Amino acid sequence: MTTVYERRAAPAVAPPARRSPAGAVLTLLWAGAAAVLALWWADTGSVVGAAGWLTGAGRIAGLLCGYSCAVLVGLMAKVPLLERQVGSDRVARWHAMAGRYTVCLLLAHIGLILAGYAAQDGASLWRETLTVVLDYPEMLKATAGTVILLAVGVTSARAVRRRTSHEFWYYVHLLTYAAVFLSFGHQLALGNDFNGNTAATAGWYTLYLGVAALVLWFRILAPVRLNLRHRLRVESVHREAPGVYSVVVRGQRLDELGARAGQFFRWRFLTPGLRWTSTPYSLSAPPRTDRMRITVKALGDHSTAVALLRPGTRVWAEGPYGSLTAERQTSPRTLLIGGGVGITPLRALFETLPGEVTLLYRARTVEDLALGGELEAVARWRGAKVHYLLNGPEGQRPRITAESLRAAFPDLAGHDVYLCGPHGFARELYEELRAAGVPDRRIHHESFEL
């Protein structure tokens, strides 16, 4: 069954594109790293001998690791400025990169400091390790935090992620907070750059307390307020295609959420088997004042169980997140390209984006065209175009190349292109679009890697 909402007229003219603050945010983050290096430089006199060089390098790695931990947690805080204007997809990539930097700096800090201390004391590396861990203040807690952070890093590796459930990865990832908390004390207790330096100590406390405040507000208090105020419940569940179901969620004063077509929420359905898992699903129809809709493909235990939800089930939501919205549009002509479950945010955008809109939908078979009836209806209603790209009779997968795109859309370089789908699909299409002459600033994409 296909669920169709009452339609709203799409604006005739694209709104002015909002400039992303991504460059300013990155500049600020790198400026913070430079300030950390300046702290070491100002507090360090001459460096003498191998032990001095090893210890000095270990101090630099430790300071940068401490700063990177704060950045890592800050990027997990779901700050609206980042999530809605920079984009959840890009913030997730920044977070992954910060995680890799943090683990590498942590390992460098441990190895260099222990080697420097061992050379200074004339002791073996093993004996020096035992002395530092067992006798130095705050080091037992810091060791526990290190083990946790390394475990988070291992489970975040792509090869491990493929072999573990989203639920397992999600809860292990939350341990990052515990790791940072356990490690914080030794930074001030043993950090030579903070001993006697009131300004540096105050700055470090301000950094960590500021990040903690962001997490407290945006990850805990804001979601509690949202759910107490809007009281979300499942209204209905509808089958759209084999293994694909739409869930309509009803609530109060949902227009106050400020959700836009193309965005997503993290959803937690308060029913046995689902209540402990928060999973991102995009809105598959423009949000209304009293209801929202998501469309889910059964790809794992959680998404499969969504099909069994009963009307009246309470819902806990966080969001809205994502910047794949009309605010990124710069041209009166737009091409939407969706693959698989990536059609869900594009379905909402197909109805609401202003100007001339064309949708290219990649799927395996006709039966896999979720929301196809709605797409056809929207295309007729607003005079838009929808094209399907399906596998051949023998299952051969047609490629979308720069040449085929230019042939189908001679003026492609003048289009905005919204791209959504699995990570490999989005990456491949991005390269083809660039080869076809579409400027990077006009390619708007999100992939499902959260």
XYZ file of C-alpha atoms in Angstrom:
450
model
C 0.000 0.000 0.000
C 1.262 3.491 -0.839
C 0.532 6.357 1.510
C 0.065 9.769 -0.062
C -0.068 12.991 1.936
C -1.953 16.073 0.872
C 0.425 17.960 -1.391
C 1.774 21.429 -0.960
C 2.658 23.635 -3.890
C 6.400 23.814 -4.444
C 7.885 27.324 -4.503
C 8.429 28.644 -8.015
C 11.772 30.239 -7.188
C 14.664 28.716 -5.256
C 15.468 30.460 -1.980
C 18.900 32.076 -1.683
C 21.453 29.334 -0.989
C 22.852 29.439 2.540
C 26.618 29.356 2.661
C 27.984 26.445 4.656
C 30.039 27.362 7.738
C 32.221 24.258 7.203
C 35.322 26.263 6.278
C 35.028 28.521 9.317
C 34.522 25.551 11.644
C 37.587 23.731 10.274
C 39.666 26.897 10.576
C 38.609 27.218 14.210
C 39.495 23.580 14.953
C 42.946 23.862 13.382
C 43.517 27.161 15.220
C 42.832 25.279 18.463
C 45.467 22.692 17.537
C 47.937 25.504 16.803
C 47.188 27.031 20.228
C 47.965 23.690 21.865
C 51.336 23.557 20.098
C 52.001 27.137 21.173
C 51.345 26.100 24.785
C 54.057 23.434 24.553
C 56.468 25.815 22.826
C 56.038 28.540 25.442
C 56.523 26.099 28.327
C 59.546 24.250 26.915
C 63.123 25.378 27.253
C 66.019 23.586 25.628
C 65.620 19.923 24.701
C 68.727 17.868 25.446
C 69.556 14.261 24.672
C 67.500 11.363 23.356
C 65.404 11.179 26.525
C 64.539 14.873 26.222
C 63.540 14.572 22.570
C 61.430 11.486 23.217
C 59.712 13.064 26.222
C 59.132 16.332 24.376
C 57.575 14.557 21.401
C 55.431 12.532 23.805
C 54.218 15.716 25.486
C 53.250 17.211 22.124
C 51.374 14.048 21.159
C 49.653 13.984 24.561
C 48.520 17.611 24.360
C 47.199 17.158 20.830
C 45.513 13.899 21.864
C 43.784 15.661 24.755
C 42.593 18.404 22.425
C 41.495 15.851 19.841
C 39.459 14.017 22.493
C 37.524 17.219 23.183
C 36.947 17.744 19.436
C 35.863 14.113 19.068
C 33.211 14.476 21.768
C 32.125 17.877 20.472
C 31.443 16.374 17.055
C 29.252 13.750 18.768
C 27.145 16.427 20.457
C 24.689 16.873 17.537
C 25.008 20.669 17.574
C 22.351 22.059 15.180
C 24.791 24.496 13.539
C 26.878 21.531 12.416
C 24.164 18.949 11.815
C 21.830 21.187 9.771
C 24.194 23.609 8.023
C 27.449 21.707 7.617
C 25.582 18.392 7.225
C 25.445 15.202 9.266
C 27.260 13.298 6.537
C 30.243 15.663 6.581
C 30.269 15.898 10.380
C 30.316 12.088 10.546
C 33.387 12.060 8.283
C 35.054 14.697 10.460
C 34.274 12.620 13.526
C 35.759 9.500 11.922
C 38.900 11.425 10.958
C 39.203 12.927 14.441
C 38.865 9.421 15.853
C 41.763 8.172 13.734
C 43.903 11.162 14.742
C 43.043 10.582 18.399
C 44.015 6.907 18.375
C 47.274 7.582 16.499
C 48.202 10.448 18.843
C 47.320 8.315 21.864
C 49.583 5.477 20.734
C 52.373 7.949 19.914
C 51.993 9.624 23.319
C 52.181 6.319 25.192
C 55.147 4.975 23.219
C 57.192 8.181 23.225
C 56.630 9.095 26.886
C 57.424 5.612 28.150
C 60.525 5.409 25.948
C 61.673 8.844 27.156
C 61.073 8.030 30.820
C 62.837 4.666 30.457
C 65.879 6.329 28.845
C 65.921 9.000 31.548
C 65.718 6.443 34.409
C 67.929 3.822 32.799
C 65.139 1.241 33.201
C 63.588 -1.296 30.851
C 60.483 -0.267 28.949
C 58.386 -2.890 30.768
C 59.532 -1.814 34.250
C 58.970 1.845 33.393
C 55.463 1.018 32.162
C 54.590 -0.705 35.433
C 55.994 2.205 37.453
C 54.000 4.801 35.486
C 50.725 2.874 35.557
C 50.871 1.777 39.214
C 52.629 4.668 40.940
C 51.784 7.874 39.070
C 48.649 9.790 40.112
C 45.490 9.316 38.020
C 47.216 6.733 35.818
C 45.042 3.735 36.671
C 41.974 5.651 35.514
C 43.845 6.923 32.462
C 44.859 3.357 31.584
C 41.260 2.208 31.764
C 40.253 5.148 29.549
C 42.987 4.237 27.070
C 41.776 0.640 26.803
C 38.213 1.831 26.204
C 39.267 4.375 23.581
C 41.323 1.782 21.707
C 38.364 -0.619 21.796
C 36.131 2.097 20.336
C 38.708 2.701 17.625
C 38.898 -0.973 16.701
C 35.120 -1.394 16.489
C 34.887 1.746 14.342
C 37.187 0.341 11.658
C 35.271 -0.319 8.450
C 36.243 -3.994 8.324
C 34.892 -4.533 11.854
C 31.768 -2.428 11.253
C 30.744 -4.736 8.401
C 30.776 -7.723 10.757
C 28.955 -6.201 13.706
C 25.433 -4.927 14.206
C 24.631 -1.236 14.287
C 23.361 -1.678 17.853
C 26.672 -3.140 19.064
C 28.683 -0.399 17.358
C 26.393 2.318 18.738
C 26.680 1.283 22.385
C 30.424 0.669 22.209
C 30.774 4.113 20.619
C 28.984 5.713 23.574
C 31.850 4.511 25.782
C 33.932 7.330 24.280
C 32.394 9.597 26.926
C 33.629 7.297 29.693
C 37.093 7.067 28.139
C 37.489 10.846 27.981
C 36.195 11.276 31.554
C 38.622 8.676 32.927
C 41.583 10.173 31.079
C 40.981 13.819 31.930
C 42.467 13.806 35.446
C 45.942 12.651 34.464
C 46.229 15.418 31.847
C 46.247 18.067 34.572
C 47.960 16.001 37.278
C 50.936 14.987 35.111
C 50.944 17.577 32.344
C 54.005 19.801 32.801
C 52.374 22.429 30.596
C 49.588 22.924 33.165
C 51.586 22.819 36.404
C 51.710 26.371 37.715
C 50.090 27.766 34.573
C 46.726 29.059 35.761
C 45.673 30.403 32.352
C 46.398 27.115 30.555
C 44.597 25.112 33.247
C 41.561 27.402 33.088
C 41.534 27.154 29.287
C 41.655 23.356 29.421
C 38.791 23.221 31.920
C 36.810 25.651 29.765
C 37.356 23.476 26.680
C 36.219 20.270 28.366
C 33.378 21.800 30.367
C 32.141 23.563 27.217
C 32.082 20.302 25.285
C 30.354 18.564 28.218
C 27.702 21.317 28.235
C 27.063 20.782 24.503
C 26.596 17.052 25.056
C 24.332 17.591 28.067
C 22.105 20.056 26.232
C 21.902 18.640 22.715
C 22.172 14.896 23.448
C 20.102 14.743 26.663
C 18.058 17.816 27.576
C 16.929 18.846 24.075
C 15.671 15.328 23.168
C 13.840 15.066 26.506
C 12.119 18.385 25.844
C 11.256 17.373 22.268
C 9.621 14.117 23.254
C 7.749 15.465 26.280
C 6.384 18.318 24.191
C 5.465 16.513 20.962
C 4.420 13.071 22.285
C 5.131 10.944 19.239
C 3.318 7.679 18.541
C 3.076 5.289 15.614
C -0.136 5.943 13.695
C 0.159 3.290 10.972
C 2.552 1.010 9.087
C 2.224 0.381 5.339
C 4.019 -1.997 2.977
C 5.535 -0.125 0.019
C 7.607 -2.827 -1.720
C 9.138 -6.215 -0.831
C 10.897 -5.631 2.496
C 10.095 -1.900 2.470
C 7.618 -0.330 4.910
C 6.453 3.204 5.668
C 5.763 4.240 9.257
C 3.529 7.259 9.890
C 4.260 8.939 13.227
C 1.721 11.310 14.739
C 2.482 14.031 17.280
C 1.558 17.473 18.557
C 2.743 20.801 17.093
C 5.317 19.126 14.885
C 5.764 22.319 12.864
C 7.708 23.676 15.854
C 10.445 21.122 15.198
C 11.548 23.043 12.116
C 12.026 19.800 10.170
C 12.511 20.107 6.411
C 12.162 17.747 3.498
C 15.455 15.853 3.081
C 16.282 15.673 6.794
C 16.260 12.699 9.156
C 15.710 11.886 12.816
C 17.161 9.222 15.072
C 14.223 7.008 16.019
C 13.745 4.804 19.060
C 10.513 2.776 19.132
C 9.529 1.982 22.716
C 8.571 -1.627 22.207
C 10.383 -4.870 23.158
C 13.399 -5.492 20.954
C 13.618 -1.892 19.702
C 13.564 0.378 22.757
C 17.325 0.234 23.352
C 18.347 1.111 19.804
C 18.368 4.565 18.201
C 18.578 4.413 14.401
C 18.624 7.170 11.752
C 15.802 7.159 9.177
C 15.011 9.956 6.734
C 11.634 11.582 6.319
C 10.096 10.101 3.179
C 7.408 12.790 2.858
C 7.371 16.493 3.685
C 6.692 16.896 7.428
C 3.204 18.099 8.441
C 1.929 19.857 11.524
C 0.647 16.611 13.055
C 2.569 13.776 11.410
C 5.829 12.639 9.879
C 6.641 9.593 7.803
C 9.703 7.415 7.375
C 10.223 4.561 4.937
C 12.461 1.694 6.023
C 14.053 -1.166 4.105
C 14.635 -4.399 6.013
C 18.443 -4.579 6.069
C 19.008 -5.749 9.657
C 17.278 -6.832 12.846
C 16.095 -3.327 13.731
C 14.757 -2.327 10.312
C 13.091 -5.730 9.902
C 11.296 -5.356 13.249
C 9.972 -1.922 12.233
C 7.467 -3.658 9.932
C 5.860 -5.256 13.007
C 5.218 -2.002 14.863
C 1.685 -1.563 16.135
C -0.354 1.652 16.058
C -0.059 3.499 19.352
C 3.573 2.489 19.978
C 5.405 5.343 21.686
C 8.309 6.852 19.773
C 11.407 8.642 21.054
C 13.019 10.846 18.407
C 16.086 13.088 18.172
C 16.540 15.669 15.450
C 15.995 16.930 12.874
C 19.460 16.377 11.387
C 20.985 16.697 7.935
C 21.530 19.474 5.403
C 20.186 17.774 2.266
C 17.487 20.446 1.989
C 16.225 23.141 -0.361
C 18.505 25.634 1.411
C 21.451 24.216 -0.556
C 19.797 24.824 -3.920
C 21.556 27.362 -6.186
C 19.927 26.741 -9.585
C 16.326 26.676 -10.886
C 17.092 23.240 -12.407
C 17.657 20.249 -10.149
C 18.507 16.585 -10.711
C 17.829 14.096 -7.901
C 19.671 10.750 -8.051
C 18.694 8.068 -5.552
C 19.834 4.497 -5.100
C 17.982 1.889 -3.023
C 16.805 3.229 0.317
C 18.382 6.573 -0.611
C 15.137 7.394 -2.382
C 13.452 8.279 0.925
C 14.766 11.847 1.455
C 14.642 12.469 -2.292
C 10.948 11.543 -2.365
C 10.261 14.436 0.033
C 12.510 16.794 -1.926
C 10.872 15.766 -5.227
C 7.622 17.210 -3.968
C 8.936 20.396 -2.407
C 12.003 21.640 -4.312
C 11.239 24.730 -6.388
C 11.927 25.054 -10.095
C 12.445 22.337 -12.724
C 13.078 18.991 -11.020
C 14.035 15.597 -12.492
C 14.425 12.386 -10.499
C 16.630 9.433 -11.493
C 15.844 6.349 -9.396
C 18.265 3.394 -9.413
C 16.806 0.020 -8.318
C 17.267 -3.652 -9.114
C 13.759 -4.519 -10.335
C 10.342 -2.938 -10.807
C 9.219 -4.580 -7.564
C 12.006 -2.767 -5.697
C 10.743 0.685 -6.704
C 9.542 1.811 -3.286
C 7.147 4.768 -3.367
C 6.928 4.490 -7.153
C 3.220 5.316 -7.210
C 3.799 8.479 -5.204
C 6.689 9.540 -7.408
C 4.532 9.177 -10.512
C 1.704 11.142 -8.886
C 4.020 13.954 -7.808
C 5.587 14.065 -11.281
C 2.163 14.482 -12.914
C 1.001 17.025 -10.363
C 3.972 19.366 -10.618
C 5.011 18.653 -14.220
C 8.308 17.067 -13.190
C 10.084 14.049 -14.669
C 10.989 10.709 -13.096
C 13.256 8.116 -14.737
C 13.995 4.588 -13.536
C 17.259 2.756 -14.048
C 16.778 -0.995 -13.494
C 18.908 -4.102 -13.848
C 18.743 -5.988 -17.127
C 16.902 -9.294 -17.677
C 19.986 -11.269 -16.605
C 20.595 -9.063 -13.597
C 23.265 -6.949 -15.266
C 23.705 -3.641 -13.481
C 23.724 -0.563 -15.751
C 26.306 2.069 -14.898
C 25.605 5.752 -14.596
C 28.577 7.369 -16.331
C 29.612 10.915 -17.106
C 28.863 10.275 -20.779
C 25.360 8.915 -20.153
C 24.591 11.805 -17.816
C 25.704 14.410 -20.353
C 23.696 12.671 -23.067
C 20.538 12.687 -20.961
C 21.091 16.192 -19.557
C 23.048 18.369 -22.013
C 22.930 21.295 -19.578
C 23.892 19.152 -16.570
C 26.612 21.564 -15.398
C 23.896 24.136 -14.746
C 21.917 21.803 -12.461
C 21.998 21.311 -8.735
C 22.381 17.581 -8.107
C 21.081 15.949 -4.930
C 22.591 12.516 -4.453
C 21.634 9.971 -1.810
C 22.237 6.266 -1.398
C 24.683 3.697 -0.019
C 28.247 4.916 0.473
C 29.716 3.135 -2.573
C 26.893 4.317 -4.820
C 27.231 7.937 -3.677
C 31.021 7.945 -4.050
C 30.889 6.463 -7.562
C 28.202 8.892 -8.717
C 30.043 11.853 -7.229
C 33.108 11.062 -9.344
C 30.995 10.668 -12.498
C 29.201 13.948 -11.859
C 32.497 15.784 -11.429
C 33.758 14.203 -14.657
C 30.560 15.385 -16.353
C 31.403 18.960 -15.434
C 29.128 19.546 -12.434
C 30.846 21.940 -9.996
C 31.494 20.540 -6.540
C 29.420 23.328 -4.950
C 26.353 22.055 -6.843
C 26.651 18.406 -5.776
C 24.737 17.896 -2.533
C 25.008 14.422 -1.100
C 24.569 12.307 1.988
C 25.391 8.632 2.366
C 24.135 6.157 4.960
C 27.300 5.746 7.039
C 26.077 6.988 10.424
